[in-house]
Amino acid sequence: MNRHSKLLGGVALAASVALAASACSSSKSKSSPSTKPTGNVTTLPSGANSSAEGFNAAVNGFVRPTDKQGGTMTLVNRSDWDSPDTGNQYDAFAWAFDGNYARSMMAYAQKPGVEGTKVVPDLAQAAGVVSDGGLTWTYKIKTGVKYSDGTVVKAADVKYAIERSNWGQDVLQNGPNYFTNFVKDDTKYQGPYKDTNPADGVSGIQTPDDSTIVFHLKQPFADFDYLMAIPGSAPVPRSADKGADYFKSYLATGQYKIDSYKPGVEMDLSPNPSFDPSTDPDKLHVLRASKIVVKVKQDKSTIDDQLFNGSADGDLTGVGVQAAGQAKVMGDPKLKADADSAYANSESYFAINGTMKPFDNLDCRQAVEWITDKNTMQTQLGGPIAGGDIATTAQPPTVPGWVKEDQYATTDHKGDATKAKASLAKCQSAEPDQFNADGTLKTTYEITIRDNADREEKIAETLQNNLKSIGIQTTIDAKPFNKYNADFAGNRQYSQAHKVAISFSKWGWDFPTGYGYMYGIFAGSAIHESGNYVLSWMDDKAVDQGFETALAETDKTKRDADYAAIDHQIMSDALIVPIVYNKELVYRPETLTNVVFSQALGMYYFSAMGVK
């Protein structure tokens, strides 16, 4: 995740949760605002009428629900936004934070557990009305919603937002583009940055009046409401759009507005004076703090200290406390009572570049599968409590229809050198020019990781040693988290030039189906020259055919089985090496209020929290 995948929907397994926000000790004092905040002041969300306490309490309920408002909430982040622009982002923490300043058409209910995976109307008046055999979806937007500059939101702004985020990826490279797969486009729209005529647009998106937006689909897609919960559906007026620079003057529709954002340093938010609480009956955008400060690019080696010493309220990165912090939390009953850990909706894995010789050969990829010591990596990632369960499939067990399977089973998951060397020998027979006479590879390849967690570097070193033991030499290169997919691991030119054979990824669903989890990281049609998340780089025809079969299936049980078959195919083709089904040990201080873990987002609801 990086994401995110960053979101979910109406169904998910009960074995959920735990990733994100961390925080500080209760010693931190909070200043009261000089004036009482205005806005939606009924702070208790639906279902928050009783307080949960103890370890994993935020997984099962709300911790410290209260009507109190005011104070400054300080969050820290090891990385930075790919972009604060809701139409140009894909990081999980960004999607979990967006609700503070943006309103998507649909949103995830602020409730714990499976109830929190259901989508509810936000900017929309209600869920989509389906007609024409599932080919038409119609929405009405709420009247009276305004941008932070006081102008009224119109349906045309939602249409434009979706067009720019999905058809404008020549400029906005970071976000997903699901709508291009499902919405009719007889005009072959080139996007707003290539086609600047305001009269042009996607033929399958219509706005008959200022409050109505209609989508005409190529084929039925039962999960369409979940697409409308993706932040890219938050409205953008065409006249205000500045392409990739729109984040510098983003027009907020949420309870807060962005006062300032200095990349690499800090983002500051304050109450949005144009927000009308009467347009938010479900109280998805409630004013709790009088100011929100997010400090970015914080030193990952000291960020836990900020959480424990009271200088920060939460870690927006969403990767949990590091090894020393884990020992501290689990060794102190009081600290443990303010912590959460359970399954998240994500998985950590290494993707194998199947377009790079000799890894375009299945036997070479399977050699990597067989030699990987997942047992050691699990320990390095934090063990069963703070790391996760050892993974053997392409999807985590929280995805509906998941089937347990291990096509590369080894004793205690420690790897099997004999089988790995046998696979590599087969690869050598097919690709002799890539090998030295002694069976080692001629070329040194790169393992690319992100720079926001020491644990990723440790497991990369383990993989490096594993590969070296069978004759594959590698280097390790840690790249900036917020540019990882745009400029490095997900950039074809960089990957080819630097011989990136293996890339680390940590991925969570965009919504809770096999399609919502797997499409963005395995489908050939999801591959981009930059900003790419299909880090195997393989246009696997068998996988693509699997998606076509699943999308054509109207029976949910059979459709889930189709996605399980895709999972099996991915592992048969050795596109990734699964490492763990993620868990994160996250710490919430006593200063935080209204804390609840979102099974949909795989972390706390950062748009629900406040401070004492």
Coordinates of C-alpha atoms in Angstrom, one line a residue:
M1 CA 0.0 0.0 0.0
N2 CA 2.1 1.9 -0.9
R3 CA -1.6 1.5 -0.9
H4 CA -2.9 2.1 -0.2
S5 CA -4.2 0.4 -2.2
K6 CA -4.6 2.0 -0.4
L7 CA -9.8 0.7 0.2
L8 CA -12.5 -1.8 0.8
G9 CA -16.2 -2.2 0.6
G10 CA -19.2 -4.1 1.9
V11 CA -17.6 -7.5 2.6
A12 CA -14.4 -8.6 4.3
L13 CA -13.2 -11.3 6.6
A14 CA -13.4 -10.8 10.4
A15 CA -9.7 -11.5 10.8
S16 CA -8.7 -7.9 10.1
V17 CA -6.6 -5.1 10.9
A18 CA -3.8 -3.2 12.3
L19 CA -1.3 -0.9 10.7
A20 CA -1.0 2.6 11.1
A21 CA -1.0 5.6 13.3
S22 CA 1.4 5.7 16.2
A23 CA 1.7 8.3 18.8
C24 CA 3.3 9.7 22.0
S25 CA 3.1 9.4 25.7
S26 CA 0.4 11.0 27.8
S27 CA 2.9 13.6 29.1
K28 CA 2.3 15.9 26.3
S29 CA 0.1 18.9 27.1
K30 CA -2.2 20.4 24.5
S31 CA -2.9 24.1 24.2
S32 CA -6.5 25.2 23.9
P33 CA -7.6 27.3 20.9
S34 CA -8.0 31.0 21.5
T35 CA -11.4 30.8 19.9
K36 CA -13.9 27.9 19.9
P37 CA -13.7 26.0 16.6
T38 CA -16.7 26.3 14.3
G39 CA -18.1 23.6 12.1
N40 CA -19.5 20.1 12.7
V41 CA -19.2 20.1 16.4
T42 CA -21.2 16.9 17.2
T43 CA -18.0 14.9 17.4
L44 CA -19.2 11.5 18.3
P45 CA -19.5 9.4 15.2
S46 CA -22.2 6.8 14.9
G47 CA -21.3 3.7 17.0
A48 CA -18.9 5.7 19.3
N49 CA -21.2 5.8 22.3
S50 CA -19.0 3.6 24.5
S51 CA -15.2 3.6 25.0
A52 CA -13.0 0.6 24.3
E53 CA -9.8 0.1 26.4
G54 CA -6.7 -2.1 26.4
F55 CA -4.6 -3.9 23.8
N56 CA -6.3 -4.0 20.4
A57 CA -9.1 -1.8 21.7
A58 CA -9.1 0.4 18.6
V59 CA -9.6 -2.7 16.5
N60 CA -12.9 -3.4 18.2
G61 CA -14.3 0.0 19.1
F62 CA -13.6 3.7 19.7
V63 CA -10.9 4.6 22.2
R64 CA -11.7 7.7 24.2
P65 CA -14.7 9.0 22.2
T66 CA -15.5 12.5 23.3
D67 CA -17.3 15.7 22.3
K68 CA -14.2 17.8 23.2
Q69 CA -12.8 20.1 20.5
G70 CA -9.7 22.1 20.2
G71 CA -5.9 21.8 20.5
T72 CA -3.2 21.0 18.0
M73 CA -2.8 17.5 16.7
T74 CA 0.8 16.8 15.5
L75 CA 1.5 13.9 13.2
V76 CA 4.8 12.8 11.8
N77 CA 5.7 11.0 8.6
R78 CA 8.8 9.2 7.6
S79 CA 8.2 10.0 4.0
D80 CA 6.2 12.7 2.2
W81 CA 3.1 12.8 0.0
D82 CA 3.4 11.5 -3.5
S83 CA 1.0 14.5 -3.9
P84 CA -1.7 16.1 -1.6
D85 CA -3.8 16.3 -4.7
T86 CA -6.5 13.7 -4.3
G87 CA -6.4 13.0 -8.0
N88 CA -2.7 12.3 -8.1
Q89 CA -2.0 10.1 -5.1
Y90 CA -1.8 6.4 -4.2
D91 CA -0.2 6.2 -0.8
A92 CA -2.2 4.5 1.9
F93 CA -1.6 7.2 4.5
A94 CA -2.7 9.8 2.0
W95 CA -6.1 8.1 1.5
A96 CA -6.5 7.7 5.3
F97 CA -5.8 11.4 5.8
D98 CA -7.7 12.9 2.8
G99 CA -11.0 13.0 4.7
N100 CA -9.7 15.9 6.7
Y101 CA -9.8 18.2 3.7
A102 CA -11.6 16.4 0.8
R103 CA -15.0 14.8 0.2
S104 CA -15.2 11.9 -2.2
M105 CA -18.5 10.8 -3.6
M106 CA -18.6 7.8 -1.2
A107 CA -16.6 7.1 1.9
Y108 CA -15.9 4.3 4.3
A109 CA -18.1 4.2 7.5
Q110 CA -16.2 5.3 10.6
K111 CA -16.8 2.1 12.4
P112 CA -14.6 -0.7 13.7
G113 CA -14.3 -4.1 12.1
V114 CA -16.3 -5.3 9.1
E115 CA -18.8 -2.5 9.5
G116 CA -16.0 -0.1 8.7
T117 CA -15.6 -1.7 5.3
K118 CA -18.9 -0.5 4.1
V119 CA -19.2 2.5 1.9
V120 CA -21.6 5.3 2.8
P121 CA -22.5 8.5 0.9
D122 CA -20.2 11.5 1.5
L123 CA -20.5 14.1 -1.3
A124 CA -23.2 11.9 -2.9
Q125 CA -26.8 12.0 -1.5
A126 CA -27.0 8.2 -1.6
A127 CA -25.3 5.1 -3.1
G128 CA -25.5 4.8 -6.9
V129 CA -28.8 3.9 -8.5
V130 CA -28.2 1.0 -10.9
S131 CA -30.2 0.6 -14.2
D132 CA -29.9 -0.8 -17.7
G133 CA -28.8 -4.2 -16.5
G134 CA -26.0 -2.9 -14.4
L135 CA -24.6 -0.7 -17.2
T136 CA -25.7 2.7 -15.8
W137 CA -25.0 4.2 -12.4
T138 CA -26.6 7.5 -11.4
Y139 CA -25.6 9.7 -8.4
K140 CA -27.0 12.9 -7.0
I141 CA -24.6 15.2 -5.1
K142 CA -25.6 17.0 -2.0
T143 CA -26.7 20.6 -2.5
G144 CA -24.9 23.5 -0.7
V145 CA -21.5 21.9 -0.5
K146 CA -18.8 24.5 -1.0
Y147 CA -15.1 24.7 -1.6
S148 CA -12.9 26.6 0.8
D149 CA -13.1 29.6 -1.4
G150 CA -16.9 29.7 -1.0
T151 CA -17.9 28.6 -4.5
V152 CA -20.5 25.8 -4.8
V153 CA -19.6 22.3 -5.8
K154 CA -21.3 21.1 -9.0
A155 CA -21.7 17.7 -10.6
A156 CA -19.5 18.8 -13.5
D157 CA -16.7 19.3 -11.0
V158 CA -16.9 15.6 -10.0
K159 CA -16.9 14.6 -13.7
Y160 CA -13.8 16.7 -14.3
A161 CA -12.1 15.4 -11.3
I162 CA -12.6 11.8 -12.5
E163 CA -11.5 12.7 -16.0
R164 CA -8.3 14.4 -14.9
S165 CA -7.3 11.6 -12.4
N166 CA -8.1 8.7 -14.8
W167 CA -7.6 10.1 -18.3
G168 CA -5.0 12.7 -17.4
Q169 CA -2.2 10.4 -16.3
D170 CA 0.2 11.9 -18.8
V171 CA 0.4 14.6 -16.1
L172 CA -1.1 13.1 -13.0
Q173 CA 0.9 9.8 -12.8
N174 CA 0.4 8.6 -9.2
G175 CA -3.2 7.5 -8.8
P176 CA -5.2 4.5 -10.0
N177 CA -7.2 4.7 -13.2
Y178 CA -10.0 2.2 -12.7
F179 CA -12.6 4.3 -14.4
T180 CA -10.9 4.0 -17.8
N181 CA -11.4 0.2 -17.6
F182 CA -15.2 0.4 -17.0
V183 CA -16.6 3.7 -18.3
K184 CA -17.6 4.0 -22.0
D185 CA -15.6 6.4 -24.0
D186 CA -16.7 6.5 -27.6
T187 CA -14.9 9.8 -28.2
K188 CA -11.5 8.3 -27.2
Y189 CA -10.9 11.3 -24.9
Q190 CA -7.2 12.2 -24.5
G191 CA -7.6 13.8 -21.1
P192 CA -7.8 17.5 -20.1
Y193 CA -4.1 18.2 -20.5
K194 CA -3.9 17.0 -24.1
D195 CA -7.5 18.1 -25.1
T196 CA -8.0 21.5 -23.5
N197 CA -11.5 22.1 -25.0
P198 CA -13.9 22.4 -22.1
A199 CA -16.7 21.0 -24.3
D200 CA -14.9 17.7 -24.7
G201 CA -14.8 14.9 -22.2
V202 CA -15.5 11.2 -21.6
S203 CA -18.7 10.3 -23.5
G204 CA -19.8 7.8 -20.8
I205 CA -19.9 10.4 -18.0
Q206 CA -22.8 12.8 -18.2
T207 CA -24.0 15.7 -16.0
P208 CA -27.6 16.5 -17.1
D209 CA -27.8 19.1 -14.3
D210 CA -25.7 20.6 -11.5
S211 CA -26.5 17.9 -9.0
T212 CA -26.6 14.7 -11.2
I213 CA -23.8 12.6 -12.6
V214 CA -24.4 9.5 -14.7
F215 CA -21.9 6.8 -15.6
H216 CA -22.4 4.5 -18.6
L217 CA -20.3 1.3 -18.3
K218 CA -18.8 -1.0 -20.9
Q219 CA -19.9 -4.0 -18.8
P220 CA -21.6 -4.5 -15.4
F221 CA -19.3 -3.8 -12.4
A222 CA -20.9 -4.5 -9.1
D223 CA -18.2 -2.7 -7.1
F224 CA -18.7 0.7 -8.7
D225 CA -19.7 2.4 -5.4
Y226 CA -16.2 1.4 -4.1
L227 CA -14.6 3.3 -7.0
M228 CA -16.6 6.3 -6.0
A229 CA -14.9 6.1 -2.5
I230 CA -11.5 6.5 -4.1
P231 CA -10.2 10.1 -3.4
G232 CA -10.0 10.8 -7.1
S233 CA -13.7 11.4 -7.1
A234 CA -13.4 14.4 -4.8
P235 CA -14.5 17.4 -6.9
V236 CA -12.1 19.7 -8.8
P237 CA -13.3 22.8 -10.7
R238 CA -11.8 22.9 -14.2
S239 CA -11.0 26.6 -13.8
A240 CA -8.8 26.0 -10.7
D241 CA -6.9 23.0 -12.0
K242 CA -3.1 23.5 -12.5
G243 CA -2.2 20.0 -13.4
A244 CA 0.5 18.5 -11.3
D245 CA 0.8 21.8 -9.4
Y246 CA -2.9 21.8 -8.3
F247 CA -1.8 20.6 -4.8
K248 CA -0.3 24.1 -4.2
S249 CA -3.7 25.7 -4.2
Y250 CA -6.0 22.8 -3.5
L251 CA -9.7 23.8 -2.9
A252 CA -10.8 21.9 0.1
T253 CA -14.3 20.5 0.7
G254 CA -13.7 18.8 4.0
Q255 CA -13.8 20.2 7.5
Y256 CA -10.2 21.5 7.2
K257 CA -8.3 23.4 4.5
I258 CA -4.6 23.2 3.7
D259 CA -3.0 26.5 4.9
S260 CA 0.5 25.6 3.8
Y261 CA 2.4 22.7 2.5
K262 CA 6.2 22.7 2.1
P263 CA 7.3 19.5 0.4
G264 CA 9.8 17.7 2.6
V265 CA 9.0 19.8 5.6
E266 CA 5.4 20.3 6.8
M267 CA 1.7 20.6 6.1
D268 CA -0.6 22.7 8.2
L269 CA -4.4 22.6 8.2
S270 CA -7.0 24.7 9.9
P271 CA -10.8 24.7 10.0
N272 CA -12.5 25.3 6.6
P273 CA -14.8 28.3 7.1
S274 CA -17.0 27.3 4.1
F275 CA -17.8 23.8 5.5
D276 CA -21.5 23.4 6.2
P277 CA -22.1 20.6 8.8
S278 CA -25.7 20.2 7.6
T279 CA -24.3 18.7 4.4
D280 CA -22.6 16.0 6.5
P281 CA -25.5 14.1 8.3
D282 CA -23.3 11.0 8.8
K283 CA -20.6 13.1 10.5
L284 CA -17.7 11.9 8.4
H285 CA -16.0 15.3 8.6
V286 CA -16.1 16.5 12.2
L287 CA -14.0 19.3 13.6
R288 CA -12.0 18.0 16.5
A289 CA -8.6 19.8 16.6
S290 CA -8.2 23.5 16.0
K291 CA -5.1 22.8 14.0
I292 CA -3.4 19.8 12.4
V293 CA 0.3 19.8 11.8
V294 CA 2.0 17.1 9.7
K295 CA 5.8 17.0 9.8
V296 CA 7.2 15.0 6.9
K297 CA 10.6 13.3 6.1
Q298 CA 11.2 12.6 9.8
D299 CA 14.3 10.5 10.7
K300 CA 13.0 7.0 10.8
S301 CA 15.7 6.1 13.4
T302 CA 14.3 8.6 15.9
I303 CA 10.6 8.8 15.0
D304 CA 9.5 6.4 17.7
D305 CA 11.2 8.6 20.3
Q306 CA 8.9 11.5 19.1
L307 CA 5.9 9.2 19.7
F308 CA 7.0 8.2 23.2
N309 CA 8.4 11.5 24.4
G310 CA 5.3 13.5 23.6
S311 CA 6.5 15.6 20.7
A312 CA 4.2 13.9 18.3
D313 CA 0.7 12.4 18.4
G314 CA 0.9 9.9 15.6
D315 CA 2.9 8.3 12.9
L316 CA 1.1 9.0 9.6
T317 CA 3.5 6.6 7.8
G318 CA 1.5 3.6 9.0
V319 CA 4.3 1.1 9.4
G320 CA 4.2 0.8 13.2
V321 CA 7.0 1.1 15.7
Q322 CA 10.4 -0.3 14.9
A323 CA 12.2 -3.1 16.7
A324 CA 13.3 -1.2 19.8
G325 CA 9.9 0.4 20.1
Q326 CA 8.2 -3.0 19.7
A327 CA 10.2 -4.4 22.6
K328 CA 9.4 -1.4 24.7
V329 CA 5.7 -1.5 24.0
M330 CA 5.3 -5.3 24.5
G331 CA 7.4 -5.2 27.7
D332 CA 5.4 -2.6 29.5
P333 CA 1.7 -3.4 30.3
K334 CA 0.7 0.3 30.4
L335 CA 2.2 0.9 26.9
K336 CA 0.8 -2.3 25.6
A337 CA -2.7 -1.2 26.7
D338 CA -2.3 1.8 24.3
A339 CA -1.3 -0.4 21.4
D340 CA -3.0 -2.3 18.6
S341 CA -1.9 -5.3 16.4
A342 CA -3.9 -7.5 14.1
Y343 CA -4.1 -8.4 10.4
A344 CA -4.1 -5.5 8.1
N345 CA -5.5 -5.8 4.6
S346 CA -2.0 -5.8 3.0
E347 CA 1.0 -8.0 2.2
S348 CA 4.7 -7.4 1.9
Y349 CA 6.5 -9.1 -1.0
F350 CA 9.3 -8.9 -3.5
A351 CA 8.3 -8.5 -7.1
I352 CA 10.5 -10.2 -9.7
N353 CA 11.1 -8.3 -12.9
G354 CA 10.0 -10.8 -15.5
T355 CA 11.0 -8.6 -18.4
M356 CA 14.7 -8.6 -17.5
K357 CA 16.9 -11.5 -18.7
P358 CA 17.3 -14.1 -17.4
F359 CA 14.3 -13.5 -15.1
D360 CA 12.0 -13.6 -18.1
N361 CA 12.6 -17.3 -17.8
L362 CA 10.2 -19.0 -15.3
D363 CA 12.9 -21.3 -13.9
C364 CA 15.0 -18.3 -12.9
R365 CA 12.1 -16.7 -11.2
Q366 CA 11.3 -20.0 -9.4
A367 CA 14.9 -20.2 -8.2
V368 CA 14.2 -17.0 -6.3
E369 CA 11.0 -18.5 -4.9
W370 CA 12.8 -21.6 -3.6
I371 CA 15.8 -19.9 -2.0
T372 CA 14.0 -17.2 -0.1
D373 CA 14.3 -17.6 3.7
K374 CA 10.9 -16.2 4.8
N375 CA 11.4 -17.4 8.4
T376 CA 14.3 -15.0 9.0
M377 CA 12.5 -12.2 7.2
Q378 CA 9.4 -12.6 9.4
T379 CA 11.6 -12.1 12.4
Q380 CA 13.3 -9.1 10.9
L381 CA 9.9 -7.6 10.1
G382 CA 8.8 -7.8 13.7
G383 CA 7.7 -11.4 14.2
P384 CA 4.1 -12.6 14.3
I385 CA 2.9 -9.7 16.5
A386 CA 4.5 -6.7 14.8
G387 CA 5.4 -8.2 11.4
G388 CA 2.8 -10.7 10.3
D389 CA 2.2 -14.3 9.3
I390 CA 4.4 -15.8 6.7
A391 CA 2.8 -15.4 3.3
T392 CA 2.5 -17.9 0.5
T393 CA -0.1 -16.5 -1.8
A394 CA -0.5 -13.3 -3.8
Q395 CA -3.4 -12.0 -1.7
P396 CA -3.7 -11.7 2.1
P397 CA -6.3 -13.8 4.0
T398 CA -8.6 -10.8 4.6
V399 CA -9.6 -10.8 0.9
P400 CA -13.0 -12.5 0.4
G401 CA -12.6 -15.9 -1.3
W402 CA -8.9 -16.3 -0.3
V403 CA -7.6 -19.9 -0.5
K404 CA -4.7 -21.1 1.5
E405 CA -1.9 -22.5 -0.7
D406 CA 1.9 -22.9 -0.8
Q407 CA 3.4 -23.8 -4.2
Y408 CA 6.9 -23.3 -2.9
A409 CA 6.7 -25.0 0.5
T410 CA 10.0 -25.5 2.3
T411 CA 10.8 -26.7 5.8
D412 CA 9.9 -24.0 8.3
H413 CA 9.8 -21.6 5.4
K414 CA 13.6 -21.3 5.4
G415 CA 14.1 -21.9 1.7
D416 CA 15.5 -24.9 -0.2
A417 CA 18.9 -24.5 -1.8
T418 CA 18.7 -27.9 -3.6
K419 CA 15.4 -27.0 -5.4
A420 CA 16.6 -23.4 -6.1
K421 CA 19.9 -24.6 -7.7
A422 CA 17.9 -27.2 -9.8
S423 CA 15.6 -24.4 -11.1
L424 CA 18.6 -22.2 -11.8
A425 CA 20.3 -25.0 -13.7
K426 CA 17.2 -25.3 -15.9
C427 CA 17.3 -21.6 -16.5
Q428 CA 21.0 -21.9 -17.5
S429 CA 20.2 -24.5 -20.1
A430 CA 17.7 -22.2 -21.7
E431 CA 19.7 -19.0 -21.3
P432 CA 23.4 -20.0 -21.4
D433 CA 24.7 -16.6 -22.5
Q434 CA 23.5 -15.1 -19.2
F435 CA 25.6 -17.5 -17.1
N436 CA 29.2 -18.1 -16.3
A437 CA 30.7 -21.5 -16.7
D438 CA 30.3 -22.2 -13.0
G439 CA 26.6 -21.6 -13.1
T440 CA 26.6 -18.1 -11.6
L441 CA 24.9 -15.2 -13.4
K442 CA 27.2 -12.8 -15.3
T443 CA 25.4 -9.7 -14.3
T444 CA 25.0 -8.0 -10.9
Y445 CA 21.3 -7.0 -10.4
E446 CA 19.7 -4.4 -8.2
I447 CA 17.2 -5.0 -5.4
T448 CA 15.2 -1.8 -4.9
I449 CA 13.6 -1.0 -1.5
R450 CA 11.9 2.1 0.0
D451 CA 13.8 4.3 2.4
N452 CA 11.1 4.6 5.2
A453 CA 11.8 1.5 7.3
D454 CA 15.0 -0.2 8.5
R455 CA 13.1 -3.5 8.5
E456 CA 12.9 -3.4 4.7
E457 CA 16.6 -3.0 4.4
K458 CA 17.2 -6.0 6.7
I459 CA 15.0 -8.4 4.7
A460 CA 16.6 -7.1 1.5
E461 CA 20.0 -8.1 3.0
T462 CA 18.7 -11.5 3.8
L463 CA 17.4 -12.0 0.2
Q464 CA 20.7 -10.7 -1.1
N465 CA 22.5 -13.4 0.9
N466 CA 20.0 -16.0 -0.2
L467 CA 20.6 -15.2 -3.8
K468 CA 24.4 -15.0 -3.4
S469 CA 24.3 -18.6 -2.1
I470 CA 23.1 -19.8 -5.5
G471 CA 25.2 -17.6 -7.7
I472 CA 23.0 -14.4 -8.1
Q473 CA 24.9 -11.2 -7.2
T474 CA 22.8 -8.2 -6.2
T475 CA 23.2 -4.7 -4.8
I476 CA 20.6 -3.0 -2.6
D477 CA 19.3 0.5 -3.3
A478 CA 16.9 2.4 -1.0
K479 CA 14.8 5.0 -2.8
P480 CA 12.6 7.8 -1.5
F481 CA 9.2 6.4 -0.5
N482 CA 7.2 9.2 -2.2
K483 CA 9.0 8.8 -5.5
Y484 CA 9.5 5.1 -5.4
N485 CA 7.0 4.1 -8.1
A486 CA 7.2 7.3 -10.1
D487 CA 10.9 7.5 -10.5
F488 CA 12.6 4.3 -9.5
A489 CA 11.1 0.8 -9.0
G490 CA 8.0 1.7 -11.0
N491 CA 9.8 3.6 -13.7
R492 CA 10.7 1.4 -16.7
Q493 CA 13.6 3.5 -17.9
Y494 CA 15.2 3.5 -14.5
S495 CA 14.5 -0.2 -13.9
Q496 CA 16.1 -1.2 -17.2
A497 CA 19.1 1.2 -16.9
H498 CA 19.9 0.0 -13.3
K499 CA 19.2 -3.7 -13.8
V500 CA 16.4 -3.7 -11.2
A501 CA 15.5 -7.4 -11.0
I502 CA 13.7 -7.4 -7.7
S503 CA 11.6 -4.7 -6.0
F504 CA 10.1 -4.6 -2.5
S505 CA 6.4 -3.7 -2.2
K506 CA 3.9 -3.4 0.6
W507 CA 0.4 -3.4 -0.9
G508 CA -3.1 -3.1 0.4
W509 CA -6.4 -3.3 -1.4
D510 CA -8.1 -0.5 -3.1
F511 CA -11.4 -2.2 -2.2
P512 CA -12.2 -5.6 -0.8
T513 CA -12.4 -8.0 -3.7
G514 CA -9.8 -10.0 -5.6
Y515 CA -10.1 -7.3 -8.3
G516 CA -9.7 -4.5 -5.8
Y517 CA -6.6 -6.1 -4.4
M518 CA -4.8 -7.7 -7.4
Y519 CA -5.7 -5.6 -10.5
G520 CA -3.4 -2.7 -9.8
I521 CA -0.3 -4.8 -9.2
F522 CA -0.7 -7.7 -11.6
A523 CA -2.9 -6.8 -14.6
G524 CA -1.1 -6.1 -17.9
S525 CA -3.4 -3.1 -18.6
A526 CA -2.3 -1.5 -15.3
I527 CA 1.4 -1.2 -16.4
H528 CA 2.6 2.3 -16.8
E529 CA 6.0 3.6 -18.0
S530 CA 6.3 5.5 -14.8
G531 CA 4.2 5.5 -11.6
N532 CA 3.8 1.8 -12.2
Y533 CA 2.8 -0.7 -9.5
V534 CA 3.0 -3.9 -11.5
L535 CA 6.6 -4.3 -10.4
S536 CA 7.0 -7.7 -12.2
W537 CA 6.5 -5.6 -15.4
M538 CA 4.9 -8.7 -16.9
D539 CA 1.9 -8.6 -19.1
D540 CA 0.8 -12.1 -18.1
K541 CA -1.9 -13.2 -20.5
A542 CA -3.1 -16.0 -18.3
V543 CA -3.6 -13.5 -15.4
D544 CA -5.3 -11.0 -17.7
Q545 CA -7.7 -13.7 -19.0
G546 CA -8.4 -14.5 -15.3
F547 CA -9.6 -11.0 -14.7
E548 CA -11.8 -11.1 -17.8
T549 CA -13.4 -14.3 -16.6
A550 CA -14.0 -13.0 -13.1
L551 CA -15.5 -9.7 -14.3
A552 CA -18.0 -11.6 -16.5
E553 CA -19.2 -13.7 -13.6
T554 CA -22.3 -12.5 -11.9
D555 CA -22.4 -15.0 -9.0
K556 CA -20.2 -13.7 -6.1
T557 CA -19.1 -17.1 -4.8
K558 CA -18.0 -18.1 -8.3
R559 CA -16.3 -14.7 -8.9
D560 CA -14.4 -15.1 -5.6
A561 CA -13.2 -18.5 -6.8
D562 CA -12.1 -16.9 -10.1
Y563 CA -9.9 -14.5 -8.2
A564 CA -8.5 -17.4 -6.1
A565 CA -7.6 -19.0 -9.5
I566 CA -5.8 -15.8 -10.5
D567 CA -3.9 -15.9 -7.2
H568 CA -2.8 -19.5 -8.0
Q569 CA -1.7 -18.4 -11.5
I570 CA 0.4 -15.5 -10.2
M571 CA 2.3 -17.9 -7.9
S572 CA 2.6 -20.5 -10.6
D573 CA 4.2 -17.9 -12.8
A574 CA 6.4 -16.7 -9.9
L575 CA 5.6 -13.0 -10.4
I576 CA 6.2 -12.2 -6.7
V577 CA 7.8 -13.8 -3.6
P578 CA 5.2 -13.2 -0.8
I579 CA 6.9 -12.5 2.6
V580 CA 4.3 -11.7 5.2
Y581 CA 0.6 -11.0 5.6
N582 CA 1.2 -7.7 7.4
K583 CA 0.6 -6.8 11.0
E584 CA 1.9 -3.6 12.5
L585 CA 2.3 -2.9 16.2
V586 CA 1.0 0.7 16.5
Y587 CA 0.9 2.9 19.6
R588 CA -1.8 5.4 20.4
P589 CA -1.1 7.9 23.3
E590 CA -3.6 8.9 25.9
T591 CA -3.7 12.4 24.4
L592 CA -5.6 11.1 21.3
T593 CA -9.4 10.9 21.2
N594 CA -11.9 9.1 18.9
V595 CA -9.3 6.6 17.9
V596 CA -10.6 3.7 15.8
F597 CA -8.8 1.3 13.4
S598 CA -10.2 1.2 9.9
Q599 CA -10.3 -2.2 8.4
A600 CA -11.0 -0.5 5.1
L601 CA -7.9 1.7 5.1
G602 CA -5.6 -0.7 7.0
M603 CA -4.7 2.0 9.6
Y604 CA -6.4 4.4 12.0
Y605 CA -9.0 6.9 10.7
F606 CA -6.7 10.0 10.7
S607 CA -9.7 12.1 9.7
A608 CA -11.7 10.9 12.8
M609 CA -9.1 11.6 15.5
G610 CA -8.8 14.5 17.9
V611 CA -6.7 15.4 20.9
K612 CA -7.4 16.0 24.6

